XYZ file of C-alpha atoms in Angstrom:
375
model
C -6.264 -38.735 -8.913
C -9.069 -40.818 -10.366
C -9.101 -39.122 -13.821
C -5.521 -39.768 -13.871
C -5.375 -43.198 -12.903
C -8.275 -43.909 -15.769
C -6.083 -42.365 -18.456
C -3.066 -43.880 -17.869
C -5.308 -47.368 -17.606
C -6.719 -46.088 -21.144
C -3.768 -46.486 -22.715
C -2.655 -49.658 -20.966
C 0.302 -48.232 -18.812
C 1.944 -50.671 -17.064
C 2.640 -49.739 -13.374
C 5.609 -51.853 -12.658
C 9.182 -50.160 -12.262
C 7.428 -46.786 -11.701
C 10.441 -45.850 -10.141
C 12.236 -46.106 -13.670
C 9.844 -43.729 -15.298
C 9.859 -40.074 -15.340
C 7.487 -38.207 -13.960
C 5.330 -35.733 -16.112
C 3.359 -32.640 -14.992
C -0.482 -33.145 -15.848
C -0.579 -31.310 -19.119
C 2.176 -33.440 -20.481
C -0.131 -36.597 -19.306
C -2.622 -35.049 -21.520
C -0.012 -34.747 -24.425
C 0.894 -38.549 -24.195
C -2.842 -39.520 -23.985
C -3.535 -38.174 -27.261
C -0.223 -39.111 -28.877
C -1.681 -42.666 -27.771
C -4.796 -42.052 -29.700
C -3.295 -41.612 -33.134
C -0.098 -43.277 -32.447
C -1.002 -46.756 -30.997
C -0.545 -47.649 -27.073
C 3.253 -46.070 -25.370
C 5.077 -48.152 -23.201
C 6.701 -47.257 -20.380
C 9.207 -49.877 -19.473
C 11.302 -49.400 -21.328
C 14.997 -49.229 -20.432
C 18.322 -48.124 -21.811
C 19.491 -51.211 -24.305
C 15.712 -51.130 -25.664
C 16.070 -47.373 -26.513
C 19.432 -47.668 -28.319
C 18.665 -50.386 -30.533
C 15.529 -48.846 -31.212
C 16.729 -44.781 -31.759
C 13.953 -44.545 -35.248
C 10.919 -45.028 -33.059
C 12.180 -43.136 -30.068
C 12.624 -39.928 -31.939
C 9.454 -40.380 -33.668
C 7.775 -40.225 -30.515
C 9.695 -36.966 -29.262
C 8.763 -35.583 -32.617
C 4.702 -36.043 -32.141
C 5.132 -34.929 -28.636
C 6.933 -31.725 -29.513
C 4.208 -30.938 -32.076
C 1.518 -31.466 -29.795
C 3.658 -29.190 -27.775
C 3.150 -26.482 -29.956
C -0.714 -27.231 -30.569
C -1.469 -26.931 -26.965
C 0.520 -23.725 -26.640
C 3.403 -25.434 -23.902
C 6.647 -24.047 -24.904
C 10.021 -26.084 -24.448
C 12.570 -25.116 -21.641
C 15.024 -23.801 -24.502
C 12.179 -21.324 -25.730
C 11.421 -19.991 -22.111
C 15.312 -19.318 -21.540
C 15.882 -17.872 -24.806
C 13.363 -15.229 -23.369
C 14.321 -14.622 -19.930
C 18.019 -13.642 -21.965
C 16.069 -11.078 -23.623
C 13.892 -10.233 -20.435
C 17.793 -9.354 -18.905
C 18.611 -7.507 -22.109
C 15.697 -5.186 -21.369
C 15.647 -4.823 -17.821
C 19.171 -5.396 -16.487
C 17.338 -8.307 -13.985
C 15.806 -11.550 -14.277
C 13.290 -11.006 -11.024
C 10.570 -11.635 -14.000
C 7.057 -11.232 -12.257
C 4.553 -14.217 -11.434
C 2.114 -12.846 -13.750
C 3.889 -12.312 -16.696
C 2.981 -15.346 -18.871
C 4.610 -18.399 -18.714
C 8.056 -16.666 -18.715
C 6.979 -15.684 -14.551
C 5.770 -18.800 -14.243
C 8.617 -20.704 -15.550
C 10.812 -18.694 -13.565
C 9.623 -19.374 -10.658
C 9.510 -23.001 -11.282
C 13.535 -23.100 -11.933
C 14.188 -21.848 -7.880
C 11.379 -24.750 -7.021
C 13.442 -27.415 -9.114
C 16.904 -25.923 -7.860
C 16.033 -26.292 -4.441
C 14.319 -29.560 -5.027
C 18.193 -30.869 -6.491
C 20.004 -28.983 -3.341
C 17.712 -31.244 -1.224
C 18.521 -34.409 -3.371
C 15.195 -34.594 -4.448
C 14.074 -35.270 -8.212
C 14.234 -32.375 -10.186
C 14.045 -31.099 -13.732
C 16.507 -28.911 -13.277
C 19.677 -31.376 -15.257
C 23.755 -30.499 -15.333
C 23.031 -28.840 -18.583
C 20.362 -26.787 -17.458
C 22.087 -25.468 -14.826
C 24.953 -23.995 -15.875
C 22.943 -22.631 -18.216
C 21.389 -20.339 -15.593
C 23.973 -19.774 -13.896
C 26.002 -18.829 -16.699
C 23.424 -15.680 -17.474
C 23.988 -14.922 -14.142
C 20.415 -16.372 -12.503
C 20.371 -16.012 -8.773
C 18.487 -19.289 -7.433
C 18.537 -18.374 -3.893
C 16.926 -14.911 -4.367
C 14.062 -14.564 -1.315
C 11.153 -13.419 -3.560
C 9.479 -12.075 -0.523
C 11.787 -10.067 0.389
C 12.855 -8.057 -2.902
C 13.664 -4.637 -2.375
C 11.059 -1.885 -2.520
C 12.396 -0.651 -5.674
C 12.947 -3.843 -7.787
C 9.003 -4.342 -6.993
C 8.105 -1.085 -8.057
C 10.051 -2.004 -11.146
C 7.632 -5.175 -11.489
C 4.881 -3.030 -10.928
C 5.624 -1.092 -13.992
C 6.466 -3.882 -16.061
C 2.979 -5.408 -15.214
C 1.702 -1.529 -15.971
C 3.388 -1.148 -19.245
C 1.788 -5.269 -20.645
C -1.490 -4.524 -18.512
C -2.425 -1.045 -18.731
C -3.408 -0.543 -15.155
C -1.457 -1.142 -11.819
C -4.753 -3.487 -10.689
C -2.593 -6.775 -9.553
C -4.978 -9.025 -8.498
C -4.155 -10.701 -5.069
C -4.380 -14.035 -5.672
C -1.574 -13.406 -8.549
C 1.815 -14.314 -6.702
C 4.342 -12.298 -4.723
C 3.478 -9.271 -6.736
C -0.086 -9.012 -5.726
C 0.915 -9.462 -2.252
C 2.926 -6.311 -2.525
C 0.793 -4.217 -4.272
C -2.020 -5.252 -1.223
C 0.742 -4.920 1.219
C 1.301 -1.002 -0.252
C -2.673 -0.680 -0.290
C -2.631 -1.153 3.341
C -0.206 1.144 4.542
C -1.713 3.925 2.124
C -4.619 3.422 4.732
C -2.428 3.603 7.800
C -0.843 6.480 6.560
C -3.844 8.277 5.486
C -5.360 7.691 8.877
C -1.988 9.499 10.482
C -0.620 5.706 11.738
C 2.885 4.570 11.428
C 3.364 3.565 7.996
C 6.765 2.512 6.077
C 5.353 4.083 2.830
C 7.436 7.129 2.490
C 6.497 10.181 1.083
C 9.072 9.105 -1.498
C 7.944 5.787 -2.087
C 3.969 7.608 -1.736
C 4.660 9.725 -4.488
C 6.438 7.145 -6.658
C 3.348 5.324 -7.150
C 1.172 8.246 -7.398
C 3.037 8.849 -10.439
C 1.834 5.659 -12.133
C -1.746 5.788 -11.081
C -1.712 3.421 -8.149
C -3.954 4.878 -6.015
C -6.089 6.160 -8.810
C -6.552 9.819 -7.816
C -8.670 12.541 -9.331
C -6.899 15.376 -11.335
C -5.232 17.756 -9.250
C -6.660 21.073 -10.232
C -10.192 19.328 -9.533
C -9.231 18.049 -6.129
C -8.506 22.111 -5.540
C -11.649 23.287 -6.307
C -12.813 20.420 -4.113
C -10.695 21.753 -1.336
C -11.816 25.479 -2.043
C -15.309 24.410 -1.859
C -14.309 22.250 1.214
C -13.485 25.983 2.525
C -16.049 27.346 1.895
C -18.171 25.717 4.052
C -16.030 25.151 7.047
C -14.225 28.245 6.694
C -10.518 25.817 6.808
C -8.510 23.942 5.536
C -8.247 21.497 8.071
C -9.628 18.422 6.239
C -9.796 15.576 8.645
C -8.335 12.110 8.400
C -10.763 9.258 7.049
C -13.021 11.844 4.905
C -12.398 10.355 1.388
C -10.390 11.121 -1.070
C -10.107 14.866 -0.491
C -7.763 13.787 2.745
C -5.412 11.621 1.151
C -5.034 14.226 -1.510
C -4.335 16.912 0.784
C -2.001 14.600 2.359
C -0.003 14.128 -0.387
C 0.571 18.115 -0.851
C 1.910 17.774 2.659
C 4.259 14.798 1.452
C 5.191 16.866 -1.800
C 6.238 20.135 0.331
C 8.557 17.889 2.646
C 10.380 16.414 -0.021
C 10.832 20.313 -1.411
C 11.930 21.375 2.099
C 14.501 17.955 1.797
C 15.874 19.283 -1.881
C 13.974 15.551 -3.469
C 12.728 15.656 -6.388
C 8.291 16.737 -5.788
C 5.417 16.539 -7.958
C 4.243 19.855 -5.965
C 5.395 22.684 -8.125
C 5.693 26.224 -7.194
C 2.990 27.298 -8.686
C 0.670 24.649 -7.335
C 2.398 25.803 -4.185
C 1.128 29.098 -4.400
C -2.205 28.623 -5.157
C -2.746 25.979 -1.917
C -1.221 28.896 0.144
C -3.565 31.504 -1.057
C -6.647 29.659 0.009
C -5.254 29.170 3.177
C -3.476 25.584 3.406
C -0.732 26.010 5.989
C 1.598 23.112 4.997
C 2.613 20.657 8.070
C 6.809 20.125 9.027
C 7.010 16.857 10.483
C 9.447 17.062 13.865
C 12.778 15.526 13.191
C 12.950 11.925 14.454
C 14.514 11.647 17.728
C 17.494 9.016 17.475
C 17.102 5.502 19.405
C 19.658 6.021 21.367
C 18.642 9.624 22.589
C 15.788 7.494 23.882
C 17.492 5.182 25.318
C 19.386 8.014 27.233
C 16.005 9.185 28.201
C 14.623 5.984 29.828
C 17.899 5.549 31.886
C 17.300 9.265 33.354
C 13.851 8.361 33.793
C 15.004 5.276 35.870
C 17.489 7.335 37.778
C 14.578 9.865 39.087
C 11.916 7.328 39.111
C 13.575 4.365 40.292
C 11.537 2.444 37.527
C 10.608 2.355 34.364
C 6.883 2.155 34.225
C 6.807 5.339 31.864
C 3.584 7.249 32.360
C 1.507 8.422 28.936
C 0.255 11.649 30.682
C 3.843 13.368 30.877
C 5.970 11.817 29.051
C 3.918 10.469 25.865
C 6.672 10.527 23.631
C 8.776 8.792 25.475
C 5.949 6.381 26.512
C 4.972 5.491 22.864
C 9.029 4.947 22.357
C 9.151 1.992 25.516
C 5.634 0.586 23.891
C 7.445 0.547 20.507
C 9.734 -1.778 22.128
C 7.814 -4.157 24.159
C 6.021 -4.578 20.809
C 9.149 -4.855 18.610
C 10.251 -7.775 21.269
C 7.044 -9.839 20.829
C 7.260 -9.899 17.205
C 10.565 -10.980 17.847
C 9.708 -13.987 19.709
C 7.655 -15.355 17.176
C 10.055 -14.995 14.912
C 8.976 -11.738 12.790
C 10.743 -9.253 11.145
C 11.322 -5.825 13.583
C 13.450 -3.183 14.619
C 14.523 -4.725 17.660
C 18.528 -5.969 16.670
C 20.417 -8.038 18.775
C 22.691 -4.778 20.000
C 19.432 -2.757 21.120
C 18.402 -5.873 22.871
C 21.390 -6.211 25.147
C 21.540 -2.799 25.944
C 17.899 -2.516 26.980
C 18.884 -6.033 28.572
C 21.518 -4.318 30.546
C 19.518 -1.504 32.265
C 17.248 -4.153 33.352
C 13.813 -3.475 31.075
C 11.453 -5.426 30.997
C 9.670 -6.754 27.808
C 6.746 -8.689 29.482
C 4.880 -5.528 31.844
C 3.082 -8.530 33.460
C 6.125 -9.346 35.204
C 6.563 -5.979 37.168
C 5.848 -5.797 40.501
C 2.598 -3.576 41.686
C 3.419 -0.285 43.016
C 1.440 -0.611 45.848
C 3.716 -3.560 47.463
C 5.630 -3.671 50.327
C 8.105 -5.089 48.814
C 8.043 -2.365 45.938
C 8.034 0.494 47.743
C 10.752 -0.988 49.934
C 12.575 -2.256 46.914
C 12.750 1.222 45.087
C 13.470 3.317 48.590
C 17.029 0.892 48.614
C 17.561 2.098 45.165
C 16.963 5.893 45.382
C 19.717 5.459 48.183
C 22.116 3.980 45.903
């Protein structure tokens, strides 16, 4: 950048044999501009024989450099691994959170490095350095995107316990993506849409705050007053905060019914029975492959398997799960749809892309499916 280019100009920096130089990140530019100021003008062309016959000045240098270090609040490489050992010795993991300090930032920067040095690139990362990590046991290929639920929930915390709040902004790194990521399916739950937060998961991080609810004995009387007026309990989806509450009484009284652990006590129970709350029992979830059974009967009677939504919804919803589930798969997302429920939806001849069934007013339809009912 300009202001770049006029600092290193500043201090008379020679631009030949750049390729001999290391590089420096732009608060370390900083650092040698001012070590320049009360130090005289640094050269960098310099090269090995000039540095060994010349070890005084050299380690003068490093030693105004690592001071101005300190004043500007950079800390070495040796500092920032001495505390990810005692990040480990806490947590019993090293998945250290983008926002905590420099030690997330720093962190993150050693998988950027390692994978710049697997690609031959320049890197940071030296010999030394390495085995370092590795010898703590640091796992460089680790898909930050993809942590499990739980070692996020265990970030979530961490950032709770320094922060006070669970309020990750979203511009803040993997962690923030989560947290928006859990936000969202809250609101798909709460509106009675498929959702992959859990009632387990759901109450997990009602238990820290995360969604910020009121008390629970003054979300009752909300409820009883809620009764009073409509004569129910029935409170329907999307009416505020009364209907995700209520909602997660539901979620508490199917983990009881599982034997999990619930924050719905017996006595809290009680009292939502006596006003009336009838508490909901989710069907059991039909297998895939009792499905799958279902669509080849339905192909055998039908002679298709253009399942209709008015008699057969469930079933419906199931083949419009998969059609979905295949187009995510084709742009290379992350779905349900595995490589053996592929071939075996393959195999009875479904079709992903509806557009590429035949009318059922044809000719050539009707004819088509009269030859298969006779076989």
């Amino acid at each position: 950048k300009k202001d770049r280019l006029e600092k290193l100009e500043g201090i008379g920096f020679t631009f030949k044999r750049l390729n001999q130089c290391p590089r420096v990140s732009e608060p370390q530019s900083d650092q040698y501009y001012n070590v320049q100021k009360e130090n005289g003008p640094i050269s960098c062309n310099v090269n090995d024989e000039a540095v060994a016959q010349s070890p005084t000045e050299h380690d003068q240098t490093t030693v105004v450099l690592n001071n101005k270090t300190k004043k500007t609040g950079v800390r070495s490489w040796d500092d920032l691994f001495q505390e990810l050992v005692e990040y480990k010795n806490v947590h019993s993991h090293m998945n250290v959170p983008y926002m905590v300090g420099q030690l997330g930032k720093w962190v993150r920067d050693q998988r950027i490095q390692f994978r710049l040095l697997s690609e031959g690139k320049h890197s940071s990362l030296t010999k030394d350095r390495l085995e370092q990590m590795k010898g703590i046991g640091f796992d460089f290929q680790v898909c930050i995107a993809r942590l499990p639920w739980e070692t996020r929930y265990r970030e979530l915390i961490d950032f709770r316990n320094i922060h006070g709040h669970t309020r990750v902004p979203h511009k803040s790194g993997t962690l923030g993506n989560w947290v928006n990521f859990q936000q969202q399916e809250f609101r798909l739950r709460n509106q009675g849409k498929r959702s992959s937060l859990t009632d387990c998961r759901f109450l997990k991080l009602e238990n820290i705050g995360f969604f910020n609810l009121a008390s629970w004995d003054s979300r009752f009387q909300e409820l009883l007053d809620f009764k009073n007026v409509h004569g129910h309990t029935n409170v329907p989806r999307r009416s505020g905060p009364l209907s995700a509450w209520v909602e997660i009484q539901h979620s508490g009284f199917r983990l009881l019914v599982q034997g999990k652990t619930s924050l719905l006590t017996t006595e809290k129970r009680r009292k939502l029975e006596s006003i009336g709350l009838i508490f909901k029992i989710l069907p059991p979830r039909v297998p895939w492959e009792t499905r799958l059974q279902e669509l080849v009967k339905f192909k055998k009677v039908h002679g298709h398997m253009r399942v209709p939504l008015k008699n057969s919804e469930q079933l419906y919803r199931w083949v419009d799960t998969q059609r979905h589930a295949y187009r995510l798969l084709q742009m290379g997302k992350s779905c349900s749809l595995k490589k053996d429920r592929l071939e075996k939806l393959q195999c009875i001849g479904f079709l992903f892309n509806t557009k590429s069934e035949p009318s059922c007013h044809s000719e050539n339809y009707v004819q088509e499916t009269k030859n298969k009912m006779q076989d």
